[in-house]
Coordinates of C-alpha atoms in Angstrom, one line a residue:
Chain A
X1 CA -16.7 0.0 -11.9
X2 CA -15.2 0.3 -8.0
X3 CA -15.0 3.9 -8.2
X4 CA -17.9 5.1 -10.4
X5 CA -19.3 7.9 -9.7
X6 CA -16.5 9.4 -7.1
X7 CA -14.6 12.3 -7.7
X8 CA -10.8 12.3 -7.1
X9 CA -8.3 15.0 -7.1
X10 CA -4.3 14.3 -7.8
X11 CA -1.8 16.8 -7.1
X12 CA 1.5 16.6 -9.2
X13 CA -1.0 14.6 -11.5
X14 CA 0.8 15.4 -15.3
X15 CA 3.6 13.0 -15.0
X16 CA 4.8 10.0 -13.4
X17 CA 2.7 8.2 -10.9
X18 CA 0.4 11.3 -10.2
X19 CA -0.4 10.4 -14.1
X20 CA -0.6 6.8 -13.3
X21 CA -3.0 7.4 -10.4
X22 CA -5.3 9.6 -12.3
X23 CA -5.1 7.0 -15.2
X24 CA -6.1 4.5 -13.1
X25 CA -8.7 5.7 -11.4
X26 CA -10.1 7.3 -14.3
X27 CA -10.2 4.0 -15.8
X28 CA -11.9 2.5 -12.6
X29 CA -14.7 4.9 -13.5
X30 CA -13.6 8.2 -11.4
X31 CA -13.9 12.2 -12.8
X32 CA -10.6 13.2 -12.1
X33 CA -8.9 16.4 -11.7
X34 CA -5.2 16.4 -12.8
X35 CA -3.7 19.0 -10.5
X36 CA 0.2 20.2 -11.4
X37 CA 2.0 23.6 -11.0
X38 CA 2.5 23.5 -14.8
X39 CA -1.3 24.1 -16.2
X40 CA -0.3 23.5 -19.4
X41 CA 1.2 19.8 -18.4
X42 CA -2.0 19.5 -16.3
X43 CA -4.7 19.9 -19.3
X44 CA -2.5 17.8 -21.8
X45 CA -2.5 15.2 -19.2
X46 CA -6.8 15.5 -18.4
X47 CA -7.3 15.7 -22.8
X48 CA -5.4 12.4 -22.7
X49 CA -7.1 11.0 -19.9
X50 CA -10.4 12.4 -22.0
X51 CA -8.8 10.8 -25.1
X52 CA -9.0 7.0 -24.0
X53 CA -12.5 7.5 -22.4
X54 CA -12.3 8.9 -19.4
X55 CA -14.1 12.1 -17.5
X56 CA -10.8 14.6 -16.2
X57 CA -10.3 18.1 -15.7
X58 CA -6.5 19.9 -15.4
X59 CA -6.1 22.4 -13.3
X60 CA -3.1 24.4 -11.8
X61 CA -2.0 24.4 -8.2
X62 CA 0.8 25.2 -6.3
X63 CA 0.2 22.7 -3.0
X64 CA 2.5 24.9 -1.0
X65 CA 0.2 27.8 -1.1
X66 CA -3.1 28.1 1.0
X67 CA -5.0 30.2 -1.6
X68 CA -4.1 28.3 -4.7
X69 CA -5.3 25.2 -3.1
X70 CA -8.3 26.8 -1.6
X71 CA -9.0 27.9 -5.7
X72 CA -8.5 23.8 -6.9
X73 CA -11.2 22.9 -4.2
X74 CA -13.1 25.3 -5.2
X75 CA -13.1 25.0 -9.4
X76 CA -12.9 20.9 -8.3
X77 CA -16.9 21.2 -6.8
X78 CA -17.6 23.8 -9.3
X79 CA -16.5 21.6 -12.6
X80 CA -16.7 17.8 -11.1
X81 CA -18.4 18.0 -8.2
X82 CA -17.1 17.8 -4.4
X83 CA -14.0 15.7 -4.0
X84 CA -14.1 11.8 -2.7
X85 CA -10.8 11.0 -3.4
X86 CA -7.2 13.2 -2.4
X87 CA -4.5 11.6 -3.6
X88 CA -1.5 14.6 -2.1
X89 CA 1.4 13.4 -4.8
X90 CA 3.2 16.3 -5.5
X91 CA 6.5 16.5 -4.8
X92 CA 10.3 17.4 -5.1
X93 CA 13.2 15.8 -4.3
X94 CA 16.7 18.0 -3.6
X95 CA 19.5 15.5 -3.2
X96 CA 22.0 17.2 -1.1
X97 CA 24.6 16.5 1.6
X98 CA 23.9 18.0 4.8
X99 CA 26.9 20.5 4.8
X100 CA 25.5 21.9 1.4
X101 CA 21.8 22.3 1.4
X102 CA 20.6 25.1 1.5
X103 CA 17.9 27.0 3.8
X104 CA 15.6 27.8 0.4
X105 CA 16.4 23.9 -0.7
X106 CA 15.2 22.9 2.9
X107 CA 12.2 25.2 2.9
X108 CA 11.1 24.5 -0.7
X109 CA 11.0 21.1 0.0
X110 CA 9.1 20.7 3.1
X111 CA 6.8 24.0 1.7
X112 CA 5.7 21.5 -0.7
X113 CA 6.2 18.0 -0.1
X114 CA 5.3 18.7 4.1
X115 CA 2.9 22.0 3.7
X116 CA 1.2 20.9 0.5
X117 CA -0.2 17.9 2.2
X118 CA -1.7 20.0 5.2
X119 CA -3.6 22.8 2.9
X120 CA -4.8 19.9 0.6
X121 CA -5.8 17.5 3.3
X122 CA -7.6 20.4 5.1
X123 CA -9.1 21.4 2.4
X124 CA -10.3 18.0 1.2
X125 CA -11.4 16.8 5.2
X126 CA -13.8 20.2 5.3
X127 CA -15.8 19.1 2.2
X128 CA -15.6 15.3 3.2
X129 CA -16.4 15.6 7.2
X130 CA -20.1 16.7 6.4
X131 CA -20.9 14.0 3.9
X132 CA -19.1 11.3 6.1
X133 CA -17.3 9.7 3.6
X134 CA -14.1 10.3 1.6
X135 CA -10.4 8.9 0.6
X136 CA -7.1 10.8 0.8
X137 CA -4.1 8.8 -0.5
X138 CA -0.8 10.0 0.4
X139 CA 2.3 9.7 -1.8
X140 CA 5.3 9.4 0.6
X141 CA 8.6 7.5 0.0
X142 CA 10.6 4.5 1.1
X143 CA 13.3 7.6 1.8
X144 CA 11.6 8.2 4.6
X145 CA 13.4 5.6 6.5
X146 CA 16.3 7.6 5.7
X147 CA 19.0 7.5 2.6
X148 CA 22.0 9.0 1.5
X149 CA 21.6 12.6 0.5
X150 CA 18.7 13.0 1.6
X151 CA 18.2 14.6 4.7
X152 CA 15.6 17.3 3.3
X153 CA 13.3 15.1 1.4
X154 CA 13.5 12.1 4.2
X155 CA 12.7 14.5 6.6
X156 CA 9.5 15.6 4.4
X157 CA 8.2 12.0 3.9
X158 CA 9.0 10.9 7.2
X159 CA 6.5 14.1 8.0
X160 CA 4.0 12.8 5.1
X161 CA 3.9 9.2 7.1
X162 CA 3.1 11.2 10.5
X163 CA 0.3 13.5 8.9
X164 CA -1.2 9.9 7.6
X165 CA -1.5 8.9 11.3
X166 CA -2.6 11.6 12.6
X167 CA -5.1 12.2 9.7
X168 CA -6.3 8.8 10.1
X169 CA -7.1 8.8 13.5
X170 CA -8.9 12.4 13.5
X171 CA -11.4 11.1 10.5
X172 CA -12.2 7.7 11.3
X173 CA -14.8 8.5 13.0
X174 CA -16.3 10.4 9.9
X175 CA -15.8 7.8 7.1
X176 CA -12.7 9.0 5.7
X177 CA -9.4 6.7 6.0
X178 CA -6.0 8.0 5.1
X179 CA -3.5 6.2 3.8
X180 CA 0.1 6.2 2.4
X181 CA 2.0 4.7 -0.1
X182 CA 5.8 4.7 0.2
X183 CA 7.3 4.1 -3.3
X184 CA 10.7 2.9 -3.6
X185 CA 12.5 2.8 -7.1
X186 CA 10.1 3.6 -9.6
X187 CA 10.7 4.4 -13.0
X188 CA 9.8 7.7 -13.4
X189 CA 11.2 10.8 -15.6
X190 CA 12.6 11.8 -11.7
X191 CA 14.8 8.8 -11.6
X192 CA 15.9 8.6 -15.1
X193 CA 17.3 12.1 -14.5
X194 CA 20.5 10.2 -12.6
X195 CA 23.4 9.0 -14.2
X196 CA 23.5 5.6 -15.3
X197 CA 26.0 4.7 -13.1
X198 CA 23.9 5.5 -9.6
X199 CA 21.1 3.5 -11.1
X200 CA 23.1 0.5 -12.0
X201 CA 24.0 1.0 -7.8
X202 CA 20.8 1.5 -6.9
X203 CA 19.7 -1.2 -8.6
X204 CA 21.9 -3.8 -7.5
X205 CA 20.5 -2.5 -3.9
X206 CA 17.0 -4.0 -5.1
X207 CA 15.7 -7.1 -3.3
X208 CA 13.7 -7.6 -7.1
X209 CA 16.6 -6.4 -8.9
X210 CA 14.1 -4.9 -10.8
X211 CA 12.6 -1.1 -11.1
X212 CA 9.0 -0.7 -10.3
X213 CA 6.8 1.3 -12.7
X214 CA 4.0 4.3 -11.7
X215 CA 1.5 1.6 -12.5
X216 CA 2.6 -0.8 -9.7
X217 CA 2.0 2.8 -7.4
X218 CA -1.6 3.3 -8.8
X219 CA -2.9 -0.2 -8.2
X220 CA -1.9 0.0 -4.8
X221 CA -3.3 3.6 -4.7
X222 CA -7.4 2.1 -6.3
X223 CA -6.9 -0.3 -3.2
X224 CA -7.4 2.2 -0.8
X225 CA -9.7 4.4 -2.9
X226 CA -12.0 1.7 -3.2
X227 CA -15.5 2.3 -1.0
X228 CA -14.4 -1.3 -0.3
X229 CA -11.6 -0.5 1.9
X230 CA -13.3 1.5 4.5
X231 CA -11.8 -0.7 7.6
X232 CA -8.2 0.2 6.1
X233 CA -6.8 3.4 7.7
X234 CA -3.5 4.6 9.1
X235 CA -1.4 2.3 6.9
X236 CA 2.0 2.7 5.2
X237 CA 2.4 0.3 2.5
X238 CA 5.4 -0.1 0.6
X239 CA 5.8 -0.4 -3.3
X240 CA 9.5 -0.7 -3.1
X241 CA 10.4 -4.3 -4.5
X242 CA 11.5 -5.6 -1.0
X243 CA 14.0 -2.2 -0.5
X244 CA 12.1 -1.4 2.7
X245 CA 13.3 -4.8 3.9
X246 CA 16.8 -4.5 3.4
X247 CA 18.8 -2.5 1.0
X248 CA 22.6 -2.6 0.9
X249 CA 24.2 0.8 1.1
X250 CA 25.7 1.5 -2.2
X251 CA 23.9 4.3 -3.2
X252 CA 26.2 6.1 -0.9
X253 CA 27.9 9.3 -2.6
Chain B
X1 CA -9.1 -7.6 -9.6
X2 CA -7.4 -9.9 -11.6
X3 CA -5.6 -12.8 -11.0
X4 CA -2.5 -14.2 -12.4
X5 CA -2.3 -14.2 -15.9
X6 CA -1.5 -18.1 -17.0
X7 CA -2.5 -20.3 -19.8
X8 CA -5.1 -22.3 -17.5
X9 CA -6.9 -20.8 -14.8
X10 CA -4.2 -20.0 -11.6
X11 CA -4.4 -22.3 -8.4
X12 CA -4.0 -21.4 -5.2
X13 CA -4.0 -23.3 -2.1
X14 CA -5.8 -22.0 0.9
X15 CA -5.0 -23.2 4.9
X16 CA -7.4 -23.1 7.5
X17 CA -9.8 -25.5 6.7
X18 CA -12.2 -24.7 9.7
X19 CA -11.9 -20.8 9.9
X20 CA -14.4 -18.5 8.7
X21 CA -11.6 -16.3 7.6
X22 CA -10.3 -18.7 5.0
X23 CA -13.7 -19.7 4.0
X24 CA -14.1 -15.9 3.1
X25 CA -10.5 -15.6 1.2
X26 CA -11.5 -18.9 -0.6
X27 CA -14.8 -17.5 -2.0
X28 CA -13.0 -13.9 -2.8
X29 CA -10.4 -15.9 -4.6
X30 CA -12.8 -18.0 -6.4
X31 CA -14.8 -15.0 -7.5
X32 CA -11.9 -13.1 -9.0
X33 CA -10.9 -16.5 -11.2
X34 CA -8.8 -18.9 -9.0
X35 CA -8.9 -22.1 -8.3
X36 CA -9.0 -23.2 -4.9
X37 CA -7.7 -25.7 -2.9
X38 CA -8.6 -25.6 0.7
X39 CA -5.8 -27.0 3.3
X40 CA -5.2 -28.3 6.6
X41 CA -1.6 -26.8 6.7
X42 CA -0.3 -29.8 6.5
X43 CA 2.5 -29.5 3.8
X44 CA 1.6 -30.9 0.5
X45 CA 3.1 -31.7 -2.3
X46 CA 0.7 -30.2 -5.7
X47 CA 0.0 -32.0 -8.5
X48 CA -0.1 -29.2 -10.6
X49 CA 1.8 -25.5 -10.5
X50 CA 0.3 -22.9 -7.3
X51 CA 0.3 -19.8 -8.2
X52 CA -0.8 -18.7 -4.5
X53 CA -0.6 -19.9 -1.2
X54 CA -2.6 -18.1 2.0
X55 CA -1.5 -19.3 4.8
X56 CA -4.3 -18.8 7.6
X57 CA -3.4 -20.5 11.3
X58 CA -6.4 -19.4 12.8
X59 CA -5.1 -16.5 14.9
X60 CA -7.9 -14.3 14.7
X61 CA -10.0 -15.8 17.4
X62 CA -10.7 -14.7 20.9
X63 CA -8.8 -17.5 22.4
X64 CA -5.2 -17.5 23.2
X65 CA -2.9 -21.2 23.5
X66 CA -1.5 -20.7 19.9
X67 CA 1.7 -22.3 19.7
X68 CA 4.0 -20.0 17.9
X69 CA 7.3 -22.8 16.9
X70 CA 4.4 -25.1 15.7
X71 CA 2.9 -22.0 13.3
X72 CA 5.9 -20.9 12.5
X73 CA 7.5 -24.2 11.4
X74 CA 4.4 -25.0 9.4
X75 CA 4.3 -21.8 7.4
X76 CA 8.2 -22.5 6.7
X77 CA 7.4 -26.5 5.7
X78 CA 4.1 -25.6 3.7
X79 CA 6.6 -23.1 1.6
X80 CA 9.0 -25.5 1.3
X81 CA 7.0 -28.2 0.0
X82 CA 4.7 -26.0 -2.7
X83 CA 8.8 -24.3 -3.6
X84 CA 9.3 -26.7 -6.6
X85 CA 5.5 -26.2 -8.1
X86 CA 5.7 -22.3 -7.8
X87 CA 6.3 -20.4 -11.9
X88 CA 9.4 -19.1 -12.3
X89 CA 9.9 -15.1 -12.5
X90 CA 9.4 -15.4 -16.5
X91 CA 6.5 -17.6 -16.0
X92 CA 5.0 -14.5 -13.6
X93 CA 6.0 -15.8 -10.2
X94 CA 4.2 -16.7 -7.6
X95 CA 2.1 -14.8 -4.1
X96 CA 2.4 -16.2 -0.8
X97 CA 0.1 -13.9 1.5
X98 CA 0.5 -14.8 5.3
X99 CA -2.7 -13.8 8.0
X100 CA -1.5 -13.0 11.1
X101 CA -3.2 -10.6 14.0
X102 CA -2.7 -7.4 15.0
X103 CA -2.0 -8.8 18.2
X104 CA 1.6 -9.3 17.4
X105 CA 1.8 -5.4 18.3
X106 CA 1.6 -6.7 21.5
X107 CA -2.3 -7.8 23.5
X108 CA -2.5 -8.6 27.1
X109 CA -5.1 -11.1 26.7
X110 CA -3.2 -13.2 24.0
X111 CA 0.6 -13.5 24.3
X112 CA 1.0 -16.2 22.6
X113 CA -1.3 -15.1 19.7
X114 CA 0.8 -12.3 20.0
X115 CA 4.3 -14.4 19.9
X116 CA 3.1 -16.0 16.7
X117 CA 1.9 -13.2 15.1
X118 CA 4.7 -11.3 15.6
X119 CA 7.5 -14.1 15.2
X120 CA 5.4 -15.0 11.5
X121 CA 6.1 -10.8 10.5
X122 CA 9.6 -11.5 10.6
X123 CA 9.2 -15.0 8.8
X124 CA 7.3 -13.7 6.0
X125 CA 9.6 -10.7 5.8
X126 CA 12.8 -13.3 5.5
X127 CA 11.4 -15.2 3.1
X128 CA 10.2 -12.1 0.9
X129 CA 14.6 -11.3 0.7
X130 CA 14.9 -14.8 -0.3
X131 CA 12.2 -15.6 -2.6
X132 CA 12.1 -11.9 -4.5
X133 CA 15.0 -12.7 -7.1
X134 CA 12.5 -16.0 -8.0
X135 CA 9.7 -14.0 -8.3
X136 CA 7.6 -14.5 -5.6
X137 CA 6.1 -12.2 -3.0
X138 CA 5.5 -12.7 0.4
X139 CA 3.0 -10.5 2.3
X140 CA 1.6 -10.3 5.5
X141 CA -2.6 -9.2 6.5
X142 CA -2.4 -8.3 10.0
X143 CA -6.1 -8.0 10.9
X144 CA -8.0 -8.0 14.3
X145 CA -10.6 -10.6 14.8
X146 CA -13.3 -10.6 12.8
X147 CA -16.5 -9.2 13.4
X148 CA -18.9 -12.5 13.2
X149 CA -22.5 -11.2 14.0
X150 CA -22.8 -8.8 17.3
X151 CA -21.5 -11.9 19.5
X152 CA -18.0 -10.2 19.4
X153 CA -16.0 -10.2 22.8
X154 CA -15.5 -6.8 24.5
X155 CA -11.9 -6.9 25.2
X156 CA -11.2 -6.6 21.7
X157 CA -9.0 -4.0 19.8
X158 CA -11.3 -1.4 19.0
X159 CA -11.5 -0.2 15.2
X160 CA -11.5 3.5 15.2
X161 CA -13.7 3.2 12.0
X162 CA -17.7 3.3 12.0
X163 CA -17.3 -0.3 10.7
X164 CA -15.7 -3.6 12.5
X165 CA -13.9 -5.0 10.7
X166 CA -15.8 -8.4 8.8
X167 CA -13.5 -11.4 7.0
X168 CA -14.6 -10.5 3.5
X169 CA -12.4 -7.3 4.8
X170 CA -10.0 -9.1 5.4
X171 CA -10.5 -11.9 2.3
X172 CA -10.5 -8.7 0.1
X173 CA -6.8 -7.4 1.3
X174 CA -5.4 -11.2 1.3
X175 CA -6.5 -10.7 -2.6
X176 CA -4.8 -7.8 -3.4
X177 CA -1.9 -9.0 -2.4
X178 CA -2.7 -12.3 -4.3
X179 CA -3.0 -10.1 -7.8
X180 CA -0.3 -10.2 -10.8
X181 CA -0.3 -6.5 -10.2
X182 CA 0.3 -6.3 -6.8
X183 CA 4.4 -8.0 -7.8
X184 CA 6.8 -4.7 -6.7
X185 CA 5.0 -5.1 -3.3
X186 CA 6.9 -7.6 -1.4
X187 CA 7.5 -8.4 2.8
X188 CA 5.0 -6.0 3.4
X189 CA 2.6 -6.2 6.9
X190 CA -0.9 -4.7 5.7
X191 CA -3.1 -3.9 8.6
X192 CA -7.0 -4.9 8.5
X193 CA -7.5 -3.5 11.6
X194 CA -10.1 -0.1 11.2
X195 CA -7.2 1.8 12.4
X196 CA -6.7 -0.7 15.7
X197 CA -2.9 -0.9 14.4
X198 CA -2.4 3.3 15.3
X199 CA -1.4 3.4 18.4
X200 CA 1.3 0.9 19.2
X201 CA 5.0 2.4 17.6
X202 CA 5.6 -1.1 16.2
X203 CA 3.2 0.0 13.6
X204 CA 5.0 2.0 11.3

């Protein structure tokens, strides 16, 4: 299988596409370590993965903070071996207008969605530069390009896309490509939180018309995990249904 | 990776009947389950349902003097005339995967490779709006030319990864976006390039 043998790491990996991901590429023949703030989510997530075959750890982190993330590395070579694969995942999103968020709002989100994907990718590029190979996946957004509401998390992912270049260029020379993946509507317990009403609008704002599952995410994730895909670096691809092309403003609230 | 799930084994219809790059995506194709046409580009009418179409004109050579009305125009007749023998959404749609160069970020040595790389980006990404409520996807491989033993020309964008590129790299992106699972991913320009892509702000 195309990723035998490798050992991948997923932040945020219990539910929605970080649970997709780590499905996949456990299926794709990958150890995997299901990393979430939540142990408990984390190791119900890894005994499931165990459950239909596959080889996965959970363990708990909290991305935003450097010696939690040093401890995931750390138990990740210790219990699986060293990591191959980074897929940075977690994430929040605080929908807010920009006369009412507030300075913990903005700092939480960038601490995690910004600053989690600097401790991890460090973390990961130290044990990957000396063995000349490795993977790290980034899980940004379509919101990057800007949306209603959501100044704070736009501004995170927009920062997400910037780390990928930047990351990209630094560990080319080592083996290691980074990539991104900017979701768009995906059906996820996140989205399902709004009213029926926003994702009728958002919806209608859909080139598809359609929602896009976690599983549209994780195949587009094994593509650049692959040892296949070692002249693909830099890139920010899209699993957004066409809404990166064009989508009509009426999610505006 | 898969291919499209159908009854019979899915078709697709390859252009570029003298590049290497198309022979590569044809034999990819062929060894994930399609069948395989190869093309001149000249717009054809199928016998039988396509599931894919890969439109290849041949920019990723050294030379310049493409002609970017002429490319254009023939991506927009070929899609035309494969339109009626495409499956409808219920049926699974359909994948149209464009391969254009990374020199429509802009190359001084190949303008009008450029022009037609760059005018086919916002082709593919037009017809991705109007095809997506039928189902069908439209991507684009922007890739820089392939690496074809050492004989490569110096003045070439210059991967920033420890491998050139090669046009089974490139075969194996056109493929991805040719898979039944690759459908939420749609107007999309994926770069082939070993990172060549980075530093030009068109890129992102």
């Amino acid at each position: 299988m195309s990723l035998d043998g490798k050992t991948a790491v997923i932040t945020g990996g219990a539910s929605g596409i970080g649970l997709a991901i780590a499905q996949e590429f456990a299926a794709a023949g990958a150890r995997v370590v299901v990393a979430d703030i939540v142990e408990d989510r984390a190791v119900t997530a890894a005994a499931r993965i165990s459950a239909d075959g596959g080889t996965a750890v959970g363990l708990p982190v909290d991305v935003s903070d450097r010696t939690a993330v040093e401890a995931l590395f750390a138990r990740t070579e210790a219990e699986l071996g060293p990591v191959d694969i980074l897929v940075n995942n977690a994430g929040i999103s605080i929908d807010r207008g920009v006369r009412r968020i507030t300075d913990d709002e903005w700092h939480k989100t960038i601490g995690i969605n910004q600053t989690g994907v600097f401790l991890c990718s460090q973390a990961a590029a130290t044990s990957m530069i000396p063995r000349k190979t490795g993977r790290i996946i980034n899980i940004a957004s379509r919101a990057w390009l800007g949306w209603f509401g959501q100044l704070a998390y736009s501004t995170s992912k927009g920062g997400v896309v910037s780390a990928t270049r930047s990351l990209a260029i630094e560990l080319a020379k080592y083996g290691i490509t980074v990539n991104c993946l900017a979701p768009g509507l995906i059906d996820t317990p996140l989205l399902r939180n709004e009213p029926a009403e926003v994702l009728e609008r958002l919806l209608q704002a859909q080139p598809t018309g359609t929602l896009g599952a976690p599983e549209d995410v994780a195949w587009a994730a094994r593509f650049f995990a692959e040892p296949d895909a070692r002249t693909i670096t830099g890139q920010v691809l899209y699993v957004c249904g066409g809404k990166s092309l064009y989508a009509r403003p009426a999610g505006q609230r | 990776m898969t291919s499209l799930q159908h009854p019979e084994q899915p078709a697709a219809i390859v252009t570029g009947a003298d590049s290497p790059v198309a022979a590569a995506i044809a034999s990819r194709l062929r060894s994930s389950g399609w069948r395989v046409e190869r093309a001149t580009g000249t717009p054809v009418v199928p016998k039988a349902p396509i599931s894919g179409l890969v439109y290849e004109p041949g920019l990723l050579a050294s030379a310049d003097g493409a002609r970017p009305g002429q490319i254009v125009d023939q991506l927009f007749d070929l899609v035309e005339s494969v339109r009626p023998r495409l499956p409808t959404s219920s049926e699974g749609g359909a994948r149209i995967v464009v391969v254009s160069s990374r020199d429509g970020l802009g190359w001084a040595d190949r303008p009008h490779a450029a022009a037609a790389s760059g005018a086919l980006v916002a082709a593919a990404r037009s017809l991705a709006l109007q095809l997506a409520p039928a189902g069908v996807t439209v991507n684009v491989v922007a890739a820089v030319p392939p690496e074809a033993g050492t004989s490569r020309a110096a003045a070439e964008p210059s991967e920033l990864t420890p491998d050139a590129v090669t046009a089974e790299d490139i075969a194996r992106t056109v493929a991805f976006f040719l898979d039944d699972r690759s459908g939420y991913i749609t107007g999309q320009v994926l770069y082939c390039c070993g990172g060549a892509s980075l530093l030009s702000s068109l890129s992102v």
